[in-house]
PDB file of C-alpha atoms and ligand atoms in Angstrom:
ATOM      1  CA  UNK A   1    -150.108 146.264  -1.370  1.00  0.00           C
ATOM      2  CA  UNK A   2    -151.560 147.287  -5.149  1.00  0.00           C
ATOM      3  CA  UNK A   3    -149.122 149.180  -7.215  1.00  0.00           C
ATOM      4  CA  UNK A   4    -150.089 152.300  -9.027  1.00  0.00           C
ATOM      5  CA  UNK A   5    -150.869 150.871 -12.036  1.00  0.00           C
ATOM      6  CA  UNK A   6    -153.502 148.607  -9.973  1.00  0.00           C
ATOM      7  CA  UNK A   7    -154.905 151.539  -8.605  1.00  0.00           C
ATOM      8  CA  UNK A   8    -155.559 153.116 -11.892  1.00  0.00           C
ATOM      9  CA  UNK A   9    -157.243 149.945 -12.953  1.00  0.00           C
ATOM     10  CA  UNK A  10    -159.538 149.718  -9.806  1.00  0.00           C
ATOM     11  CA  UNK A  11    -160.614 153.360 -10.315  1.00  0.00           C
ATOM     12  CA  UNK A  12    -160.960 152.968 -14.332  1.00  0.00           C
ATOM     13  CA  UNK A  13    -163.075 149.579 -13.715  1.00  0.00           C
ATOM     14  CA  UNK A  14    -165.037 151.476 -10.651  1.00  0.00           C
ATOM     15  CA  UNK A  15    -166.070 154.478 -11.924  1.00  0.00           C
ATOM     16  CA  UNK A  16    -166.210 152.977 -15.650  1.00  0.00           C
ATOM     17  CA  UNK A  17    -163.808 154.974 -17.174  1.00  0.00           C
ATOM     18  CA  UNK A  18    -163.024 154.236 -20.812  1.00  0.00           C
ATOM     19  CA  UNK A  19    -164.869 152.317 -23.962  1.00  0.00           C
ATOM     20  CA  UNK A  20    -164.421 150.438 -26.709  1.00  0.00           C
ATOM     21  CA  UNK A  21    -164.376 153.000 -28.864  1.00  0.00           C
ATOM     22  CA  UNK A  22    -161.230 154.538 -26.751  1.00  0.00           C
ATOM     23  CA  UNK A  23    -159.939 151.547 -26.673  1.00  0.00           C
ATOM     24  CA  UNK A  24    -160.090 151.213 -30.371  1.00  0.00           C
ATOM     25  CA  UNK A  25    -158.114 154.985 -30.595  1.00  0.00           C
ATOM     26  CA  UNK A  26    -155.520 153.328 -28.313  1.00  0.00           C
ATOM     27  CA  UNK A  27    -154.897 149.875 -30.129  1.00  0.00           C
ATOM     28  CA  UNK A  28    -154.799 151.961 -33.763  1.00  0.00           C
ATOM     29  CA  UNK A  29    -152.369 154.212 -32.509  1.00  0.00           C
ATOM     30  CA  UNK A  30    -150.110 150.937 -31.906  1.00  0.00           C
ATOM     31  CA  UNK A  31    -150.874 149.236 -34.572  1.00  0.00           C
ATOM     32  CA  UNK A  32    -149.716 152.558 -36.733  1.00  0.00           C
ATOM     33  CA  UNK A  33    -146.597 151.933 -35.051  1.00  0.00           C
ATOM     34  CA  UNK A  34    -147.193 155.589 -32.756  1.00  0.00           C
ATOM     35  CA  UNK A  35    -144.994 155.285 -29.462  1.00  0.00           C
ATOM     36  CA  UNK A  36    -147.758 154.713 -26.488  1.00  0.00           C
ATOM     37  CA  UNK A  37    -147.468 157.768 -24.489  1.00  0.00           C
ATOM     38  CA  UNK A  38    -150.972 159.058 -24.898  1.00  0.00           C
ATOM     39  CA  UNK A  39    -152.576 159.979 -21.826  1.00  0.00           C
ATOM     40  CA  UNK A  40    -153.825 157.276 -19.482  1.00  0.00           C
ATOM     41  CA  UNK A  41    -157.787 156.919 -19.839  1.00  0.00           C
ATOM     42  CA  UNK A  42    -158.006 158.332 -15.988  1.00  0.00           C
ATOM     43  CA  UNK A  43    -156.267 161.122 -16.877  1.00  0.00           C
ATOM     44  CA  UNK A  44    -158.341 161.479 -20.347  1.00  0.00           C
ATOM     45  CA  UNK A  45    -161.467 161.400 -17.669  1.00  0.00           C
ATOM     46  CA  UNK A  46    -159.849 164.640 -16.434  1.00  0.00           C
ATOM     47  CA  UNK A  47    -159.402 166.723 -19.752  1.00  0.00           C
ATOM     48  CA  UNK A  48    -162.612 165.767 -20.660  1.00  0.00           C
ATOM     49  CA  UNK A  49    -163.690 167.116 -17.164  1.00  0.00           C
ATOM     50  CA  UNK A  50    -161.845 170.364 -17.598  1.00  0.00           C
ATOM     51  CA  UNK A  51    -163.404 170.886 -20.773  1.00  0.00           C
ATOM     52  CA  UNK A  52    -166.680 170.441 -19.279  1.00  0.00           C
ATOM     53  CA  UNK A  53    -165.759 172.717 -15.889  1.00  0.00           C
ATOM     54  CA  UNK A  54    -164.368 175.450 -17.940  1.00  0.00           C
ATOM     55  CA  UNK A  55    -167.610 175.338 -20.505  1.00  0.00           C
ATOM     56  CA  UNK A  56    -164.902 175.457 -22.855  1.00  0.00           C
ATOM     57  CA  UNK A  57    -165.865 175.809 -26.579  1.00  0.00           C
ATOM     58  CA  UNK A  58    -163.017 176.226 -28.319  1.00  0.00           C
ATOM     59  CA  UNK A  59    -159.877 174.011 -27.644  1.00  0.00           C
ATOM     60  CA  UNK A  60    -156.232 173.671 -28.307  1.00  0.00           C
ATOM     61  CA  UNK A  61    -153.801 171.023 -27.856  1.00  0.00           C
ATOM     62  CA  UNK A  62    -150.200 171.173 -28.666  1.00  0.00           C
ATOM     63  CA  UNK A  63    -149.168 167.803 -29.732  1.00  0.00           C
ATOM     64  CA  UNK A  64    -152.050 164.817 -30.989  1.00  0.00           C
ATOM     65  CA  UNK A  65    -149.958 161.602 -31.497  1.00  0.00           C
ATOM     66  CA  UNK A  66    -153.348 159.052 -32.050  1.00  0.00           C
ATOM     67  CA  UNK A  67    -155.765 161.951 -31.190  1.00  0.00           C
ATOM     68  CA  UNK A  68    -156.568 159.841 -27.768  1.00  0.00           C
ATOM     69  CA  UNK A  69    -156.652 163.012 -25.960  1.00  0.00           C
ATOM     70  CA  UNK A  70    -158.349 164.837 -28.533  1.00  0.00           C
ATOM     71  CA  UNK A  71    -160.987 162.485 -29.061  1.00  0.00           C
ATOM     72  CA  UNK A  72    -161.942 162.339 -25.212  1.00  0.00           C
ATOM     73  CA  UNK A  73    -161.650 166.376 -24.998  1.00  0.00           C
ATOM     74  CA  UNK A  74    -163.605 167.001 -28.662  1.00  0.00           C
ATOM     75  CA  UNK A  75    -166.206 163.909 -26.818  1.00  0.00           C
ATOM     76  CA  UNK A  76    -166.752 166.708 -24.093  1.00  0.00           C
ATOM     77  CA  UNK A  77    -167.535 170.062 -26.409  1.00  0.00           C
ATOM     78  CA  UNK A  78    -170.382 170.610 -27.265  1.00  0.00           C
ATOM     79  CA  UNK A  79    -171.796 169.954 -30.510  1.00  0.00           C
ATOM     80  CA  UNK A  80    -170.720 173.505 -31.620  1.00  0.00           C
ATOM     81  CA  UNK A  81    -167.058 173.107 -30.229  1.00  0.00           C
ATOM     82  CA  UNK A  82    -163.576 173.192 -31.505  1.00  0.00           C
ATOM     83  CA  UNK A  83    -160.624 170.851 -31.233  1.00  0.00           C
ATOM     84  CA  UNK A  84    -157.539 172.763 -33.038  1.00  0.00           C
ATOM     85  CA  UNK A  85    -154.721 170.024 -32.183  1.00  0.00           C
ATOM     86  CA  UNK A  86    -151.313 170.394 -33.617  1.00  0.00           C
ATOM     87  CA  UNK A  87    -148.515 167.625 -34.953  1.00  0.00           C
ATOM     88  CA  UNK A  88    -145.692 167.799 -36.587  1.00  0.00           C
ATOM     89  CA  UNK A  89    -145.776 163.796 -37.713  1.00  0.00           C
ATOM     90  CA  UNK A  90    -147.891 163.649 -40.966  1.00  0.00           C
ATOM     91  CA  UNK A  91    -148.120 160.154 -40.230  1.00  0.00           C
ATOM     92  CA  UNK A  92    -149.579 160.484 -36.374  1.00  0.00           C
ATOM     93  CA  UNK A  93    -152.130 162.971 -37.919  1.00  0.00           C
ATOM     94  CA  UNK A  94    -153.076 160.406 -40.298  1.00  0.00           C
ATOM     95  CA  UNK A  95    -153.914 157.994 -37.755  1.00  0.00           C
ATOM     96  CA  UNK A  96    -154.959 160.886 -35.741  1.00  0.00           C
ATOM     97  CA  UNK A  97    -157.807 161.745 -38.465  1.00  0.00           C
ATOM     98  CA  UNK A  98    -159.003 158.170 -38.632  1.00  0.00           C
ATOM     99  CA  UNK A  99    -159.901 158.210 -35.013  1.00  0.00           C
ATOM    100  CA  UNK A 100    -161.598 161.517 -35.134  1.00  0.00           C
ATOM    101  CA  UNK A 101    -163.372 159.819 -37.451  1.00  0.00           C
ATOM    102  CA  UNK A 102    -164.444 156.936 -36.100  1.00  0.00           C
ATOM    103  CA  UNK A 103    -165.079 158.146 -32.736  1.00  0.00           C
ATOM    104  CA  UNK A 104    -167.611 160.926 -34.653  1.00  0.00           C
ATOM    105  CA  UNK A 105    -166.044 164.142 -33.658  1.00  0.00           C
ATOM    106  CA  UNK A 106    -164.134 164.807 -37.301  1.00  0.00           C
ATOM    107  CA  UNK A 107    -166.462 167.790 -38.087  1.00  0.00           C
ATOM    108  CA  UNK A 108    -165.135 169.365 -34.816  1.00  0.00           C
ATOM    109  CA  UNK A 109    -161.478 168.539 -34.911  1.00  0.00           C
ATOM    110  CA  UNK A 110    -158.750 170.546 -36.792  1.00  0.00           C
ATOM    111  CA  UNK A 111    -155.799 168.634 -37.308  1.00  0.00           C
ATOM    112  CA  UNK A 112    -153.063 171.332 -38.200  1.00  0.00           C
ATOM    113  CA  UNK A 113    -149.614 169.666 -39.795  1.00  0.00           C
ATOM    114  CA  UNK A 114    -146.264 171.502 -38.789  1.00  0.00           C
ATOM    115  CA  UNK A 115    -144.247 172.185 -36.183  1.00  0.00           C
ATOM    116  CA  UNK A 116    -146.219 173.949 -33.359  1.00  0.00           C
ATOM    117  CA  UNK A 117    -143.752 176.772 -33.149  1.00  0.00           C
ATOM    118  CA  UNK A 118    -144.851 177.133 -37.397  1.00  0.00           C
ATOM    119  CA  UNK A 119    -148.307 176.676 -36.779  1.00  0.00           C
ATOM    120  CA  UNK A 120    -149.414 178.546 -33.425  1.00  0.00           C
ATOM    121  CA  UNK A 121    -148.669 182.203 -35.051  1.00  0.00           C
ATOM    122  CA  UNK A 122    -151.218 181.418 -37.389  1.00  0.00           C
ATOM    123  CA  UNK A 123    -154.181 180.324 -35.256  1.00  0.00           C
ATOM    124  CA  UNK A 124    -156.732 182.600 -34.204  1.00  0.00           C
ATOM    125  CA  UNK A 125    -157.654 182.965 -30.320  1.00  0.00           C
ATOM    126  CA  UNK A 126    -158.984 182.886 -28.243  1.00  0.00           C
ATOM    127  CA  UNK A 127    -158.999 179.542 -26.726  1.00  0.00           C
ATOM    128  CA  UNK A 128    -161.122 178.161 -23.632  1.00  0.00           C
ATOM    129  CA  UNK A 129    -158.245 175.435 -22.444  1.00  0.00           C
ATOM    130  CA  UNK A 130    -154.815 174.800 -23.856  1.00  0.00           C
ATOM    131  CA  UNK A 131    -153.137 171.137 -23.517  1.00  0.00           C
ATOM    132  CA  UNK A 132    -149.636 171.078 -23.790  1.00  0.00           C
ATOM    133  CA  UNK A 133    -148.314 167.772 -24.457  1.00  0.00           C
ATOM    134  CA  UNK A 134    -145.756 167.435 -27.560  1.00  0.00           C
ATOM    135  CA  UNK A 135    -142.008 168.114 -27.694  1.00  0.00           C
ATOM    136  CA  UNK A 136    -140.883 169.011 -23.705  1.00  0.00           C
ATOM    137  CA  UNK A 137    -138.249 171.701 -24.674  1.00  0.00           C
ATOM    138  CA  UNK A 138    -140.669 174.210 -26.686  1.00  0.00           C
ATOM    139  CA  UNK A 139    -142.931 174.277 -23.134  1.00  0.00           C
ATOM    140  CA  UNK A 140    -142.055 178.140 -22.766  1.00  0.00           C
ATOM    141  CA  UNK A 141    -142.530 178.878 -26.398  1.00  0.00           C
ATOM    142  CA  UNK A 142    -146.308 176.898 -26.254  1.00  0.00           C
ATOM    143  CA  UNK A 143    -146.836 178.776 -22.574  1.00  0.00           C
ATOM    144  CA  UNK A 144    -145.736 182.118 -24.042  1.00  0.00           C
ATOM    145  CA  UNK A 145    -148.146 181.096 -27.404  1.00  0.00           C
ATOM    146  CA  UNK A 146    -151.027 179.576 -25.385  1.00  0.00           C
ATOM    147  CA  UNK A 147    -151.077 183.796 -22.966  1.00  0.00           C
ATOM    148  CA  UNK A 148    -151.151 185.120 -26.446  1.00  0.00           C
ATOM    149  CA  UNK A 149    -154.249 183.080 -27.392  1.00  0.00           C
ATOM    150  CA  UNK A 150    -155.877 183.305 -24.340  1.00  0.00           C
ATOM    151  CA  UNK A 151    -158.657 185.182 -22.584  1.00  0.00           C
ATOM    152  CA  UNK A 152    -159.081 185.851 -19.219  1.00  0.00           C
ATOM    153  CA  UNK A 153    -160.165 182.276 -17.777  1.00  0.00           C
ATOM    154  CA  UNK A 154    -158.520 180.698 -20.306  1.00  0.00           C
ATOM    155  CA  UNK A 155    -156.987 177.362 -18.445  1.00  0.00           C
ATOM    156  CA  UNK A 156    -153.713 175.956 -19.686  1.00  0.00           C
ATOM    157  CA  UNK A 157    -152.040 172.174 -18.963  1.00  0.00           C
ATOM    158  CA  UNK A 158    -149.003 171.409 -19.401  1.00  0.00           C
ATOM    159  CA  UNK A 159    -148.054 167.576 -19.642  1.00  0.00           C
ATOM    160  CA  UNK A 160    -145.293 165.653 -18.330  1.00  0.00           C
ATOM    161  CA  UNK A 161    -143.111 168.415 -16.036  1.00  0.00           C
ATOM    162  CA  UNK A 162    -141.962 166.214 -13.602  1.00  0.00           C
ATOM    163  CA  UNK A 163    -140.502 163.461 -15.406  1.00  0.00           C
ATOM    164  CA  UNK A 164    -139.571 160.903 -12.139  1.00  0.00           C
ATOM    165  CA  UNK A 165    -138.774 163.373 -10.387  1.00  0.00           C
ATOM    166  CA  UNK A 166    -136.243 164.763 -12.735  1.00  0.00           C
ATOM    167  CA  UNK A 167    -137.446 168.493 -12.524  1.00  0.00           C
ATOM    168  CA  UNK A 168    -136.451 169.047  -9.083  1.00  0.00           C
ATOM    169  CA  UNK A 169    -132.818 167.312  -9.464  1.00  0.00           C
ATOM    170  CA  UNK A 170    -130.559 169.977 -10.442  1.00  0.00           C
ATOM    171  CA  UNK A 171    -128.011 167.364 -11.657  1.00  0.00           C
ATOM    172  CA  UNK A 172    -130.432 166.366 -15.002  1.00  0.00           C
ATOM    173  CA  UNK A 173    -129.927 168.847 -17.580  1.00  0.00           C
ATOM    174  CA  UNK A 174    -131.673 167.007 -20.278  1.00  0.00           C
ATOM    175  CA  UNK A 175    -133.507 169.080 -22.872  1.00  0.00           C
ATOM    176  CA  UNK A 176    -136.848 168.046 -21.666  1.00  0.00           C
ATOM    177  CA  UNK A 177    -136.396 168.391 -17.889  1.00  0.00           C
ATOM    178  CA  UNK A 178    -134.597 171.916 -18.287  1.00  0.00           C
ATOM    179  CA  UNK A 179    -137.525 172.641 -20.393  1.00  0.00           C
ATOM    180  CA  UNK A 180    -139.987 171.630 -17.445  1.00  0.00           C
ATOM    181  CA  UNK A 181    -137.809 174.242 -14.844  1.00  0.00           C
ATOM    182  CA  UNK A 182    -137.988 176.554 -17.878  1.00  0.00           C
ATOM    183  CA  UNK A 183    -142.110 176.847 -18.230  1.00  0.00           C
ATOM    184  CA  UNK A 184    -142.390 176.655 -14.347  1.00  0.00           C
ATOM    185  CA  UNK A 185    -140.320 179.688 -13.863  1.00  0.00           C
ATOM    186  CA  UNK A 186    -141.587 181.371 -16.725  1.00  0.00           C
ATOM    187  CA  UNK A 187    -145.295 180.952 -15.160  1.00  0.00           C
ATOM    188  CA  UNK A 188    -144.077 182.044 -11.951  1.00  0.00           C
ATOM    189  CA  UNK A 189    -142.903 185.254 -13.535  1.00  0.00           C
ATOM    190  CA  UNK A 190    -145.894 185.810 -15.774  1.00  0.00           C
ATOM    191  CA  UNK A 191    -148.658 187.984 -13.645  1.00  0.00           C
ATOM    192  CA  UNK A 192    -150.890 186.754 -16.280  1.00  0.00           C
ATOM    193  CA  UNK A 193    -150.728 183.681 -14.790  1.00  0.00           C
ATOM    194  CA  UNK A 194    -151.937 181.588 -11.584  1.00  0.00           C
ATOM    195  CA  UNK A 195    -150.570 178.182 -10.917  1.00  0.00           C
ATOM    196  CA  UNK A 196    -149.935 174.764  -9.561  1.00  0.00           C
ATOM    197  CA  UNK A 197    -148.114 171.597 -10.238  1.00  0.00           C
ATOM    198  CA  UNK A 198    -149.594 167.964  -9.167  1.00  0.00           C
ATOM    199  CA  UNK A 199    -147.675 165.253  -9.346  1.00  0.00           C
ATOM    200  CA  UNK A 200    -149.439 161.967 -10.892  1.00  0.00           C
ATOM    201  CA  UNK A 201    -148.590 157.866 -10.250  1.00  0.00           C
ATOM    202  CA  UNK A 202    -150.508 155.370 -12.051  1.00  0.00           C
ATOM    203  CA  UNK A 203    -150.314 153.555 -15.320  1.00  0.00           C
ATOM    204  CA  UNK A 204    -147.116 156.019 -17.299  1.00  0.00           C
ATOM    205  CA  UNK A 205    -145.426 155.696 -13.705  1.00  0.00           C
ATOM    206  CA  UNK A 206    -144.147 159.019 -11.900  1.00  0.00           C
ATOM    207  CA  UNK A 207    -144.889 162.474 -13.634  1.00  0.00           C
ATOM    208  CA  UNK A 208    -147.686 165.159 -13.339  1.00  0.00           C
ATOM    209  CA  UNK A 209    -148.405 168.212 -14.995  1.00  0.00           C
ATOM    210  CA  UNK A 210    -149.011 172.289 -14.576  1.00  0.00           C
ATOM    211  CA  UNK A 211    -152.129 173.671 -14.086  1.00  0.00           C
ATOM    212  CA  UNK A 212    -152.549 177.499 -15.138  1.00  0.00           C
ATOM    213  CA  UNK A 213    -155.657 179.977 -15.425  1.00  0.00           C
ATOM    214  CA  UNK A 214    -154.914 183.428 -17.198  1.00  0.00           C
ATOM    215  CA  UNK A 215    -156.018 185.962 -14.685  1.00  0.00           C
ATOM    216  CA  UNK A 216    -156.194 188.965 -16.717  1.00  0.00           C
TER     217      UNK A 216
HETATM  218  N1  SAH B   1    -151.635 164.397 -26.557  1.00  0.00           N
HETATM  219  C1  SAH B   1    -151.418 163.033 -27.015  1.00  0.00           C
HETATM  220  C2  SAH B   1    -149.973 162.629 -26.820  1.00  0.00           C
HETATM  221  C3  SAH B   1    -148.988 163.524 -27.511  1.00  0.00           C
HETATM  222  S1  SAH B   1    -147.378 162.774 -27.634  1.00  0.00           S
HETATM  223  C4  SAH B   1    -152.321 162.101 -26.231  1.00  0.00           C
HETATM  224  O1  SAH B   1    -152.277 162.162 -25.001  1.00  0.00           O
HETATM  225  O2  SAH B   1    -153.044 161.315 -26.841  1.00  0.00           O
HETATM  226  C5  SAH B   1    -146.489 164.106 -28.330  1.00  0.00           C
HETATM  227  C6  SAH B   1    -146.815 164.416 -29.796  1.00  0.00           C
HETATM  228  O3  SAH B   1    -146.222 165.684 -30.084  1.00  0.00           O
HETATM  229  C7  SAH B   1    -146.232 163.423 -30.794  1.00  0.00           C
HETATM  230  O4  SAH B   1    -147.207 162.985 -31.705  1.00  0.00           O
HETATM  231  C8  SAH B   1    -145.167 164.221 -31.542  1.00  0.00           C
HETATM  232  O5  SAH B   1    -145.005 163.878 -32.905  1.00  0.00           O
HETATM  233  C9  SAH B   1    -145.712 165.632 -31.412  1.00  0.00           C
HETATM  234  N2  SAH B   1    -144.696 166.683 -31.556  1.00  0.00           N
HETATM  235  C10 SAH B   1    -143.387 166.621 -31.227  1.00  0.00           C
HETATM  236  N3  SAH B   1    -142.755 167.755 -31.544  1.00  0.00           N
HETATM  237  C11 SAH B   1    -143.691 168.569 -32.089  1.00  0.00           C
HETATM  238  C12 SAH B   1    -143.657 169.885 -32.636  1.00  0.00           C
HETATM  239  N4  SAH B   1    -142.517 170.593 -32.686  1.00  0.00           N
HETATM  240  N5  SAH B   1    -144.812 170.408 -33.107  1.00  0.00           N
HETATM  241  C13 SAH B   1    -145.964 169.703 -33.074  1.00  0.00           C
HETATM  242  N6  SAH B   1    -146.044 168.452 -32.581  1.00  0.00           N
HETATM  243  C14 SAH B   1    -144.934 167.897 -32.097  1.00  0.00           C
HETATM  244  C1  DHB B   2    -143.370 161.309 -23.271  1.00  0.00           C
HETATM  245  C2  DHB B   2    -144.204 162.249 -23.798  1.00  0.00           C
HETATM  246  C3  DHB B   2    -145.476 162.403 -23.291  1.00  0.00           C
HETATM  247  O1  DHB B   2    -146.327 163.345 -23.762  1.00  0.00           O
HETATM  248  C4  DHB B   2    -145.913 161.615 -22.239  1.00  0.00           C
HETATM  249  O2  DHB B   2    -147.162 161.825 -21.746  1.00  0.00           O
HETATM  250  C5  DHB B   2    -145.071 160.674 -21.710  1.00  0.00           C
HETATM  251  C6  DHB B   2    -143.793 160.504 -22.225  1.00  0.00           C
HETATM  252  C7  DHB B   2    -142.008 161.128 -23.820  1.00  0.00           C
HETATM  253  O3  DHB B   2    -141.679 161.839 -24.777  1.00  0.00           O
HETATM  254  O4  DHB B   2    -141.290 160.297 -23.314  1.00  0.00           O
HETATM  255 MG1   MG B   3    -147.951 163.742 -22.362  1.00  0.00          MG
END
């Protein structure tokens, strides 16, 4: 039996997901020393897919590492799109902007420098789809920031909520995995909101992510 990292690899080879020039953004985010926790290129396939089922023009992602996931969802805008992606690591943005600019999308990325909870009060909405994906505990804050910059339609992901499991084991109490409960409850009370939760397996091993659309 194939393991889920096998799996990934059969449906990345298959359906031909992935190129050199994503490859490139991966291998100079490790050789800048940037942990590898970008998103897997199968689930880059599927921001880049959202981008293009939402017609979004106008993008924000909370949290760019290597800009792996900004280059494959600033690769799916149109030519007239916006990337705004925020990171607090001067040095991640720097290797960030290098493969923004080798990948050709630099005139539509902004790479914003701060701390997200800094940053997002001074961005201007609203946004077509919101990507979540930088430090787990601020997920309500982004959630609550993400509403505020939305419009109805606006579709928002959150990364990383399940964590193994950990989000439905009421014994972890880590930062990140109450943070995970936090957003999910905090969606479920918003009636701004709609929303699900799919869990992924593959190449990062057990974890999935939120799915919300603003309603109104
Ligand atoms: N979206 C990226 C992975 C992001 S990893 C990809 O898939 O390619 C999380 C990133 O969030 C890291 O670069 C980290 O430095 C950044 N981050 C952590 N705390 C942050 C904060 N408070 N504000 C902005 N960025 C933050
Ligand atoms: C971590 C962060 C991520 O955004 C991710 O996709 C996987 C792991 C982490 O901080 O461990
Ligand atoms: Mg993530």
């Amino acid at each position: 039996m194939a393991d889920a990292s096998e799996v990934d690899a059969y449906f990345e080879t298959t359906l031909g997901i992935g190129d050199p020039l994503l490859d490139r953004a991966r291998e100079r985010a490790r050789a800048g020393g940037l942990p590898d926790i970008a998103v897997s290129p199968l689930q880059g396939a599927f921001l880049a897919l959202l981008v293009r089922l939402t017609g979004a023009r106008r993008v924000l992602e909370v949290g760019t590492l290597g800009g792996y996931s900004g280059t494959v969802m600033a690769r799916a805008l149109p030519d007239d799109g916006a990337l705004v992606t925020l990171e607090v690591d001067p040095h991640h943005a720097e290797v960030a902007r290098a493969v923004f600019d080798e990948a050709g999308v630099a005139g539509k990325v902004d790479v914003v420098v701060g701390r997200a909870a800094d940053t997002l009060p001074g961005l201007e909405g609203p946004f077509d789809l919101v990507f979540i994906d930088a430090d787990k505990p601020s997920n309500p804050a982004y959630v609550r920031a993400a509403v505020d910059l939305s419009r109805a339609g606006t579709v928002i992901v959150v990364d990383n909520v399940v964590r193994g499991g950990a989000v439905a084991d009421p014994g972890d109490t880590s930062p990140a995995v109450t943070g995970s409960r936090e957003v999910t409850e905090l969606i479920a009370a918003e009636p701004r909101l709609e929303a699900t939760a799919l869990q992924t397996v593959g190449a990062k091993g057990w974890d999935g992510f939120l799915l919300a659309r603003v309603v109104g």
